[in-house]
Amino acid sequence: MGITLLLPVAAATLRKRWPAFAGSFVPLTLGVALIAATGLLVSTSAGLQNDDPSAPSLKKLLTLMAGMSGFVSVFVVASTFAFAAAGRRRETALLRTVGATPRQIRMLVLGEAVVVALAASLCGAPLGLAVAPRFARSLVALGVVPEDFSVRISAGPVLVAVAVEVAVAVVGSYAAARRAGRVRPMEALGDAAVDRRVMTTGRWLWAVGHLLVLSTVLVLLTTVPTGTDRDPQLRDPQNLPVWALLIDVMAVMAVALFAPVLVPALARVLTLPLLPAPGAVGLLARQNALTALRRTISTATPMFLVIGLTGTVVGSTLTFGDARTVQSREALRAGYVVAPDGGPVLTPDTVERLRALPGVSTTTTRTTWLNALTAGSDSGAGAPGAIAATVVDGNARATWELPVEAGSLEALRGSSVAVSGSLARANGWQVGDRLHAALDDGSPFTVEVVALVRTPLSLAEVLLPYEAVSGHLGAGPDPTAAFLTTTAGNPAPTAVPGAVITAATAWGGRDDARSRSDTIAMTAVLGPALLYALIAIVNTMLMSTGDRLRDFAVLRLTGANDRQVLSMVGVEALLTAATAAALALLVTTGTQAATLMLIGNRILESGPGLPLTLPWTAIGAAATVALALALASSLVPARIALRARALDVAAARE
């Protein structure tokens, strides 16, 4: 049988199994659109500067959003195409029986995958171009990017999206096609409804290798070995939340790779309460989940992504916020913290009113950028690129209780600078060294290192006295915070227009401005990916239900009524969601433990530790939405399918 003789078979398959091909087409189309749209946002953000230099990097934030979206879409597309190819095992067995060779089977399945992938790319590319401006407007509405932010259309991100998704579709189909082509015809026919050896040798290697890489990254970030401390991405604790996000994604991937080992055990445990129940519904749901393991894993994957990513990302974000609050409170000597009331900065009038309060010493902070901060004339002995600096206008020693490794904060005045000990060690700086840089307005700048300190997350690694840069700040930036120190016997500061005064012991928490900013950033990173995964839940459940019409007909012919069939479908959807939720709880617990390890070794080294907690509200909300979609997208098509005569469905040709 030549390859050309299989072309009519491929055409007939497309006509007969169009719902399955449509199920593969939809996530691939949306995946291309999602990667293209987020890629366009990243390419547009190149060179974009924040109005507030203390805010997170826009490029980094948009890159994280694109990376998260790409990860979810690639994962779903690979799983969907593998599921679609594996669902044709009976048809593949028939082709092997009439003489098709393993090579011909592989070429047939791969050819169909390429056709669907190219068609989906042709639809997804223009959809991505249309969606990107809408994503940009959503980011503007959230306050993530400036109001004048707009997308620049270019071919690069679109071509990358098409290439990535087509390659993933082909790879996902190839694994299933290779398995189908290897089995003998009669063995395939006898094995058509039972999945055996889903955890292949290749998957074991990938899973174990992934765990090793994850463990290596965690150890590297926890210990920062000598030689890696020159890299600010590894050294600076401010970057730990970004690394925690990477650990979250890697952990989700590791659990997904081990799913064929974990899912059967979970399914057996979760269905134990069904065994003593009267009737065969629970037993059928249990056995269907265990025998059709590929289907169970493929339908659980999008739900696991929704619940798992929600739990891990929300959990690590909240935990880092709690660590920042604890560390910032411990580092304060000032009794009160002042935040802007209704704006991003404290106005000059508000600052003057604060300084006029009787018996109160006021220190303000703002953030600026130093470019190419180096020691002496050696441009290599320093921090390349731009580095953030906290400008302190007031008495730093009286405001913060920072551990001093060398020098003194009392000397932070005039043309001086205090830097973190880790930054100094990475660049070979010592107290007394003169550092050179270019200020944000391009002016040359020279200061002397007067102290090496340990800075909290609320401050930059470089502290500058206001008088050192006052002539170069121009019209901004205005102070973003103020700290009030009262002398003994003086009453607490009274209300000041334009300012919100909070006691230092109550400063921070999950309702402050920085936490709200973290929540907005987390929404921007997770939003598109979760929306895509929610759509994938519906699509995968529709594919799974459509593949089982003959099974439903056989059950009805053997005596089951419509209510029993629908009950079985509902129990299977509930079991799939419960399995996904259990896997999500497993990965969230692991990532929270890893986050606490990072915090304990890099942020709260000497202070009180944080307890291991899970974001139950977020996990519960994600699980509820995933379950509702799974039930709707499985029960509705099953109810519609039951309207047909069982005998007609059972007698229909494959």
XYZ file of C-alpha atoms in Angstrom:
654
model
C 0.000 0.000 0.000
C 1.678 3.245 -1.168
C 1.472 6.601 0.475
C -0.726 7.905 -2.340
C -3.258 5.144 -1.666
C -3.710 6.536 1.839
C -4.785 9.954 0.559
C -8.432 8.859 0.109
C -8.257 7.372 3.599
C -7.021 10.703 4.961
C -9.794 12.575 3.140
C -12.424 10.172 4.445
C -11.022 10.484 7.960
C -11.254 14.253 7.810
C -14.904 14.015 6.774
C -15.815 11.323 9.292
C -13.853 12.567 12.306
C -14.178 16.282 11.759
C -15.168 16.938 15.412
C -11.838 15.478 16.580
C -9.909 17.543 14.037
C -11.916 20.602 15.042
C -10.953 19.855 18.641
C -7.283 19.973 17.622
C -7.817 23.000 15.382
C -9.338 25.241 18.063
C -6.553 25.172 20.700
C -3.869 25.470 18.035
C -5.573 28.493 16.470
C -5.957 30.165 19.855
C -2.399 29.172 20.815
C -0.931 30.847 17.732
C -3.041 33.932 18.421
C -2.022 34.048 22.087
C 1.724 33.659 21.476
C 1.632 36.124 18.576
C -0.284 38.748 20.581
C 1.912 38.516 23.679
C 5.031 38.413 21.497
C 3.958 41.654 19.819
C 3.502 43.242 23.258
C 7.030 42.206 24.267
C 8.592 43.494 21.043
C 6.751 46.789 21.459
C 7.980 47.197 25.041
C 11.655 47.277 23.977
C 13.079 50.595 25.149
C 9.885 51.524 26.990
C 10.601 53.381 30.234
C 8.355 53.545 33.278
C 7.156 56.932 34.437
C 7.891 55.614 37.930
C 11.396 54.080 37.918
C 10.631 52.175 41.129
C 7.911 50.184 39.376
C 8.667 46.707 37.969
C 10.250 46.597 34.519
C 7.542 46.687 31.878
C 9.592 44.557 29.516
C 10.170 41.942 32.199
C 6.488 41.908 33.125
C 5.334 41.527 29.518
C 7.985 38.868 28.904
C 6.644 36.910 31.869
C 3.132 37.231 30.486
C 4.280 35.986 27.071
C 6.261 33.157 28.637
C 3.337 31.997 30.769
C 0.956 32.151 27.806
C 3.404 30.279 25.608
C 3.939 27.584 28.228
C 0.225 26.918 28.683
C -0.596 26.955 24.962
C 2.312 24.649 24.068
C 1.352 22.249 26.833
C -2.319 22.146 25.829
C -1.617 21.823 22.091
C 0.842 18.952 22.614
C -1.597 17.142 24.903
C -4.566 17.703 22.580
C -2.818 16.486 19.433
C -1.435 13.432 21.241
C -4.929 12.681 22.562
C -6.502 13.080 19.129
C -3.941 10.750 17.527
C -4.227 8.176 20.324
C -8.030 8.186 19.947
C -7.659 6.636 16.474
C -6.060 3.397 17.600
C -8.935 1.193 16.410
C -8.885 2.875 13.009
C -5.104 2.524 12.871
C -5.436 -1.178 13.709
C -7.792 -1.683 10.773
C -5.323 -0.002 8.417
C -2.544 -2.265 9.722
C -4.773 -5.278 9.143
C -5.276 -4.435 5.454
C -1.551 -3.994 4.863
C -0.488 -0.500 5.900
C 3.095 -0.341 7.167
C 4.205 1.454 10.357
C 5.883 4.115 8.195
C 2.675 4.722 6.249
C 0.679 5.041 9.472
C 3.149 7.597 10.800
C 3.089 9.559 7.563
C -0.713 9.544 7.520
C -1.071 10.810 11.103
C 1.704 13.362 10.745
C 0.382 14.596 7.398
C -3.039 15.188 8.908
C -1.457 16.981 11.862
C 0.537 19.248 9.540
C -2.577 20.074 7.493
C -4.577 20.958 10.626
C -1.632 22.909 12.084
C -1.106 24.973 8.939
C -4.820 25.712 8.637
C -4.947 26.726 12.293
C -1.894 28.939 11.824
C -3.519 30.740 8.907
C -6.461 31.538 11.177
C -4.481 32.151 14.383
C -1.984 34.624 12.924
C -4.549 37.302 11.897
C -6.472 36.617 15.118
C -3.302 37.383 17.100
C -2.862 40.650 15.195
C -6.430 41.578 16.068
C -6.172 40.551 19.727
C -2.850 42.280 20.531
C -4.303 45.840 20.584
C -7.075 44.622 22.880
C -4.512 43.114 25.239
C -2.689 46.457 25.207
C -5.877 48.337 26.118
C -6.501 45.891 28.976
C -2.993 46.485 30.327
C -3.558 50.238 30.142
C -6.844 49.855 32.031
C -5.071 47.832 34.733
C -2.425 50.534 35.046
C 0.400 48.170 34.076
C 1.599 50.286 31.128
C 1.414 54.017 30.315
C -1.768 55.396 28.789
C -0.090 56.047 25.442
C 1.077 52.434 25.090
C 0.131 50.859 21.747
C 1.209 47.779 19.817
C 3.621 47.980 16.895
C 2.794 45.307 14.340
C 5.733 43.232 13.085
C 6.108 39.853 11.396
C 8.691 38.365 13.784
C 6.462 37.404 16.750
C 3.761 36.047 14.422
C 6.218 33.832 12.549
C 7.676 32.574 15.825
C 4.177 31.734 17.095
C 3.353 29.791 13.920
C 6.661 27.904 13.941
C 6.421 26.977 17.631
C 2.838 25.744 17.531
C 3.213 23.784 14.279
C 6.328 22.096 15.672
C 4.545 21.259 18.938
C 1.552 19.830 17.042
C 3.785 17.618 14.916
C 5.821 16.410 17.913
C 2.659 15.700 19.920
C 1.191 13.692 17.039
C 4.443 11.908 16.235
C 4.681 10.255 19.660
C 1.184 8.785 19.310
C 1.723 7.853 15.648
C 4.960 6.073 16.514
C 3.212 4.037 19.206
C 0.370 3.122 16.839
C 2.744 2.109 14.055
C 4.768 -0.212 16.293
C 2.016 -2.576 17.420
C 0.877 -5.682 15.500
C -2.570 -5.484 13.847
C -4.377 -8.023 16.036
C -2.682 -6.686 19.159
C -3.890 -3.198 18.304
C -7.467 -4.408 17.766
C -7.476 -6.209 21.080
C -5.920 -3.295 22.888
C -8.040 -0.587 21.284
C -9.899 0.443 24.434
C -7.169 -0.095 27.020
C -4.098 2.098 27.513
C -0.982 0.256 28.549
C 2.452 1.615 29.422
C 1.539 5.285 29.192
C 4.664 6.141 31.218
C 7.206 5.370 28.513
C 10.984 5.282 28.897
C 11.298 8.623 27.121
C 8.763 10.216 29.457
C 10.623 8.823 32.486
C 13.844 10.377 31.231
C 12.170 13.743 30.635
C 10.445 13.666 34.044
C 13.543 12.738 36.043
C 15.712 15.175 34.070
C 13.179 17.930 34.709
C 13.274 17.244 38.450
C 17.063 17.404 38.417
C 17.018 20.766 36.618
C 14.381 22.088 39.037
C 16.441 20.977 42.041
C 19.600 22.531 40.584
C 17.885 25.885 40.017
C 16.512 25.877 43.553
C 19.915 25.095 45.103
C 21.601 27.719 42.911
C 19.145 30.417 43.981
C 19.281 29.425 47.623
C 23.069 29.349 47.991
C 24.306 31.716 45.194
C 27.710 29.990 44.845
C 30.884 31.964 44.297
C 31.147 33.000 40.681
C 27.410 33.480 40.211
C 27.112 36.492 42.521
C 28.200 38.861 39.746
C 24.972 38.144 37.916
C 22.381 40.584 39.336
C 19.568 38.299 38.225
C 20.818 35.630 40.624
C 22.268 37.847 43.363
C 19.637 40.538 43.862
C 16.793 39.344 46.178
C 14.478 41.728 44.313
C 14.524 39.181 41.450
C 13.501 36.222 43.603
C 9.752 36.573 42.833
C 10.547 36.196 39.122
C 12.642 33.110 39.812
C 9.847 31.750 41.999
C 7.521 32.092 39.013
C 9.950 30.035 36.936
C 10.081 27.419 39.691
C 6.256 27.346 39.723
C 6.137 26.632 35.980
C 8.889 24.003 36.188
C 7.122 22.267 39.078
C 3.831 22.189 37.158
C 5.671 20.682 34.204
C 7.337 18.050 36.417
C 4.039 16.944 37.969
C 2.432 16.799 34.513
C 5.254 14.584 33.239
C 4.710 12.203 36.159
C 0.914 12.203 35.617
C 0.770 8.627 34.213
C 2.251 7.423 37.509
C 0.229 9.699 39.788
C -3.201 9.666 38.120
C -4.000 5.931 38.489
C -3.157 5.993 42.194
C -5.210 9.161 42.724
C -8.146 7.754 40.733
C -8.182 4.601 42.864
C -8.100 6.594 46.095
C -10.666 9.178 45.005
C -13.133 6.512 43.814
C -12.995 4.388 46.969
C -16.193 6.028 48.301
C -17.974 4.955 45.087
C -17.343 1.225 45.502
C -19.998 0.549 48.183
C -22.533 2.766 46.391
C -25.503 0.921 44.818
C -25.579 0.558 41.057
C -22.815 0.370 38.494
C -22.349 4.091 37.799
C -19.461 4.595 40.201
C -17.739 1.365 39.186
C -18.014 2.225 35.488
C -16.626 5.725 36.065
C -13.726 4.267 38.057
C -12.841 1.663 35.453
C -13.189 4.116 32.559
C -10.725 6.461 34.244
C -8.237 3.659 34.899
C -8.433 1.855 31.540
C -8.585 4.950 29.287
C -5.664 6.551 31.071
C -4.591 8.756 28.143
C -8.080 10.220 27.954
C -8.129 10.840 31.697
C -4.749 12.591 31.610
C -5.625 14.653 28.521
C -8.916 15.872 29.991
C -7.348 16.563 33.385
C -4.398 18.511 31.949
C -6.184 21.841 31.230
C -7.925 21.694 34.613
C -4.618 20.956 36.331
C -3.044 23.930 34.571
C -5.848 26.249 35.700
C -5.837 25.122 39.327
C -2.099 24.455 39.590
C -0.929 27.720 38.071
C -3.469 29.664 40.124
C -2.329 28.007 43.339
C 1.414 28.253 42.713
C 1.564 31.777 41.294
C -0.934 33.313 43.722
C 0.694 31.467 46.607
C 4.244 32.596 45.840
C 3.116 36.176 45.153
C 1.310 36.439 48.502
C 4.166 34.775 50.380
C 6.774 37.140 48.945
C 4.484 40.026 49.847
C 4.277 38.766 53.440
C 8.071 38.390 53.575
C 8.540 41.938 52.273
C 6.164 43.247 54.942
C 7.934 41.406 57.787
C 11.385 42.443 56.578
C 10.400 46.086 56.001
C 8.843 46.443 59.452
C 11.896 44.920 61.122
C 14.204 47.321 59.275
C 12.312 50.451 60.411
C 13.258 52.701 63.280
C 10.779 55.392 62.279
C 7.468 55.216 64.085
C 5.213 56.103 61.149
C 5.050 55.587 57.396
C 3.381 58.063 55.039
C 1.894 57.021 51.707
C 0.265 59.269 49.064
C -3.474 59.703 49.374
C -5.019 59.153 45.968
C -1.888 59.382 43.827
C 1.445 57.695 43.114
C 3.637 60.372 44.776
C 3.675 62.832 47.642
C 3.292 66.375 46.353
C 5.761 69.095 47.417
C 3.014 70.795 49.469
C 2.318 67.553 51.343
C 6.012 67.074 52.081
C 6.276 70.633 53.418
C 3.305 70.015 55.735
C 4.954 66.834 57.017
C 8.225 68.637 57.694
C 6.325 71.355 59.565
C 4.840 68.890 62.092
C 6.144 69.731 65.598
C 8.480 67.237 67.231
C 8.699 65.116 64.063
C 11.712 64.269 61.905
C 10.731 63.498 58.292
C 12.664 61.382 55.778
C 11.414 60.954 52.214
C 12.418 58.434 49.564
C 12.216 58.352 45.807
C 13.831 56.178 43.138
C 16.139 57.151 40.312
C 18.466 55.322 37.922
C 22.257 55.239 37.738
C 23.811 54.127 34.461
C 27.057 52.082 34.335
C 27.978 52.413 38.015
C 31.724 51.626 38.175
C 34.702 52.069 40.486
C 37.618 54.257 39.339
C 38.266 54.337 35.636
C 37.823 50.572 35.165
C 34.494 50.265 33.402
C 34.509 46.513 33.954
C 34.597 46.758 37.777
C 31.014 47.703 38.264
C 27.380 47.139 37.458
C 26.718 47.363 33.716
C 23.513 48.920 32.484
C 21.092 50.826 34.670
C 20.705 50.165 38.383
C 17.997 51.547 40.653
C 18.956 53.793 43.563
C 16.869 54.988 46.497
C 17.309 58.732 47.091
C 17.078 59.468 50.824
C 16.166 62.988 51.942
C 16.611 62.910 55.715
C 18.420 60.975 58.411
C 18.890 57.397 57.155
C 20.409 56.203 60.432
C 17.401 57.400 62.436
C 14.908 56.042 59.907
C 16.151 52.494 59.326
C 17.955 49.917 61.391
C 20.049 48.392 58.624
C 22.766 45.845 59.474
C 26.068 47.582 58.638
C 28.925 45.407 57.353
C 31.431 48.291 57.050
C 31.416 52.079 57.398
C 28.519 54.042 58.855
C 25.159 55.349 57.677
C 25.865 58.517 59.667
C 28.242 59.497 56.847
C 25.530 59.276 54.169
C 25.482 62.942 53.203
C 26.937 65.080 50.452
C 28.625 63.183 47.592
C 28.417 59.765 49.214
C 26.680 56.460 48.685
C 25.786 53.357 50.700
C 25.502 50.050 48.831
C 24.391 46.565 49.787
C 27.119 44.200 50.908
C 26.260 41.650 48.226
C 26.497 44.278 45.467
C 29.852 45.463 46.838
C 31.267 41.929 47.013
C 30.091 41.146 43.497
C 31.965 44.177 42.137
C 34.929 44.293 44.514
C 33.950 47.623 46.108
C 35.033 48.713 49.569
C 34.364 51.637 51.871
C 36.339 54.610 50.568
C 36.093 53.652 46.892
C 34.900 56.334 44.521
C 32.111 55.226 42.168
C 31.336 56.856 38.829
C 28.058 56.773 36.937
C 25.816 58.729 34.616
C 22.632 60.070 36.155
C 19.236 59.704 34.558
C 19.652 63.086 32.823
C 23.026 62.006 31.373
C 25.179 64.049 33.782
C 28.431 62.456 35.060
C 28.342 61.601 38.711
C 30.971 60.630 41.331
C 30.341 59.544 44.922
C 32.318 57.875 47.695
C 31.228 54.603 49.308
C 30.652 55.314 53.008
C 28.779 52.194 54.122
C 28.101 48.590 53.175
C 24.681 47.590 54.486
C 22.013 44.949 54.141
C 19.021 46.531 52.412
C 15.433 45.250 52.692
C 13.207 44.654 49.666
C 11.553 48.037 50.264
C 14.836 49.815 49.392
C 17.162 49.582 46.408
C 20.691 48.186 46.720
C 22.100 51.712 46.311
C 21.250 54.517 48.772
C 22.011 58.121 47.807
C 21.607 61.289 49.899
C 19.242 63.778 48.307
C 21.848 66.546 48.180
C 24.064 64.400 45.944
C 21.502 64.367 43.117
C 19.111 67.227 43.917
C 20.364 69.333 41.030
C 19.730 66.548 38.522
C 16.233 65.347 39.411
C 14.493 68.194 37.597
C 10.738 68.128 37.983
C 10.713 64.565 39.281
C 10.400 62.027 40.472
C 8.580 63.264 43.575
C 8.853 61.232 46.803
C 6.817 58.027 46.865
C 6.969 57.581 50.652
C 7.918 59.400 53.848
C 8.959 58.144 57.270
C 8.259 60.046 60.477
C 10.299 59.779 63.667
C 8.844 61.441 66.762
C 10.896 62.595 69.710
C 10.095 61.373 73.205
C 7.016 62.934 74.730
C 5.569 64.223 71.472
C 2.104 63.089 70.375
C 1.471 60.978 67.302
C 1.390 62.934 64.029
C -2.003 64.320 63.088
C -3.704 63.953 59.726
C -2.059 65.764 56.829
C -3.937 66.542 53.569
C -2.683 64.424 50.678
C -1.080 61.807 52.942
C -2.064 58.585 54.693
C -0.125 58.139 57.949
C 0.229 54.586 59.264
C 2.004 53.303 62.358
C 5.146 51.361 61.434
C 3.840 48.245 63.200
C 0.801 48.226 60.877
C 2.659 49.191 57.706
C 2.400 46.953 54.690
C 0.175 43.915 54.472
C -1.915 42.644 51.607
C -3.908 45.862 51.188
C -1.096 48.352 50.672
C -0.164 49.961 47.359
C 2.742 47.593 46.651
C 0.553 44.526 47.234
C -2.094 45.947 44.931
C 0.615 46.497 42.326
C 1.716 42.869 42.752
C -1.874 41.722 42.287
C -2.214 43.716 39.076
C 1.058 42.303 37.745
C -0.025 38.782 38.697
C -3.336 39.287 36.891
C -1.523 40.488 33.773
C 0.809 37.464 33.819
C -1.831 34.839 34.573
C -4.909 36.275 32.861
C -4.356 35.353 29.185
C -2.900 31.937 30.059
C -5.797 31.012 32.364
C -8.383 32.210 29.852
C -6.777 29.975 27.218
C -6.685 27.018 29.627
C -10.366 27.491 30.510
C -11.281 27.369 26.819
C -9.098 24.254 26.507
C -11.118 22.564 29.282
C -14.304 22.945 27.249
C -12.603 21.863 24.039
C -10.970 18.753 25.525
C -14.141 17.616 27.274
C -16.100 18.037 24.040
C -13.492 15.937 22.201
C -13.590 13.256 24.868
C -17.390 13.044 24.865
C -17.557 12.991 21.062
C -15.158 10.037 20.967
C -17.414 7.959 23.227
C -20.715 7.941 21.373
C -20.382 4.211 20.565
C -19.586 3.488 24.225
C -22.778 5.250 25.274
C -24.775 3.305 22.678
C -23.362 -0.028 23.897
C -24.266 0.852 27.486
C -27.838 1.654 26.451
C -28.137 -1.557 24.477
C -27.035 -3.539 27.528
C -29.760 -2.002 29.693
C -28.514 1.365 30.964
C -30.973 4.245 30.734
C -30.185 7.828 29.790
C -30.030 8.980 33.411
C -27.450 6.339 34.278
C -25.297 7.206 31.270
C -25.414 10.902 32.140
C -24.657 10.111 35.789
C -21.593 8.156 34.693
C -20.423 11.066 32.525
C -20.958 13.491 35.393
C -19.091 11.305 37.882
C -16.186 10.968 35.421
C -16.031 14.758 35.016
C -16.094 15.155 38.796
C -13.368 12.523 39.144
C -11.238 14.251 36.514
C -11.610 17.604 38.286
C -10.820 16.025 41.667
C -7.707 14.386 40.209
C -6.586 17.709 38.719
C -7.232 19.467 42.039
C -5.246 16.841 43.965
C -2.293 17.237 41.597
C -2.606 21.024 41.921
C -2.529 20.802 45.728
C 0.566 18.605 45.478
C 2.443 21.034 43.245
C 1.283 24.107 45.193
C 2.491 22.615 48.472
C 5.857 21.872 46.880
C 6.293 25.325 45.368
C 5.251 27.027 48.603
C 7.898 25.012 50.453
C 10.467 26.066 47.816
C 9.383 29.714 48.134
C 9.792 29.590 51.907
C 13.250 28.059 51.427
C 14.250 30.978 49.197
C 12.811 33.506 51.633
C 14.458 31.898 54.657
C 17.896 31.847 53.014
C 17.810 35.122 51.082
C 15.340 37.533 52.718
C 14.450 36.621 56.330
C 17.807 35.107 57.240
C 17.798 36.238 60.863
C 14.168 37.167 61.393
C 11.088 35.048 62.117
C 10.126 32.488 59.509
C 6.801 32.346 57.702
C 4.376 29.422 58.029
C 3.559 27.236 55.025
C 0.094 28.285 53.867
C -1.869 27.637 50.694
C -4.088 30.188 48.898
C -7.256 28.202 49.524
C -9.598 30.904 48.248
C -7.852 31.142 44.883
C -7.517 27.353 44.574
C -11.167 26.845 45.461
C -12.345 29.456 42.961
C -10.211 27.971 40.168
C -11.379 24.430 40.956
C -15.027 25.504 41.019
C -14.809 27.232 37.634
C -12.914 24.286 36.120
C -15.452 21.783 37.447
C -18.415 23.836 36.226
C -16.956 24.048 32.718
C -16.075 20.349 32.705
C -19.581 19.310 33.752
C -21.262 21.592 31.229
C -19.005 20.613 28.326
C -19.432 16.885 28.974
C -23.068 16.578 30.056
C -24.581 18.853 27.388
C -23.082 17.057 24.350
C -23.726 13.673 25.991
C -27.393 14.594 26.480
C -27.663 15.673 22.861
C -25.967 12.462 21.688
C -28.433 10.320 23.636
C -31.264 11.560 21.443
C -30.067 9.274 18.640
C -31.129 5.593 18.546
C -28.529 3.448 20.283
C -28.672 0.766 17.602
C -27.974 3.277 14.838
C -24.968 4.706 16.684
C -23.534 1.272 17.533
C -23.925 0.102 13.912
C -22.336 3.230 12.417
C -18.959 2.772 10.701
C -15.827 4.092 12.386
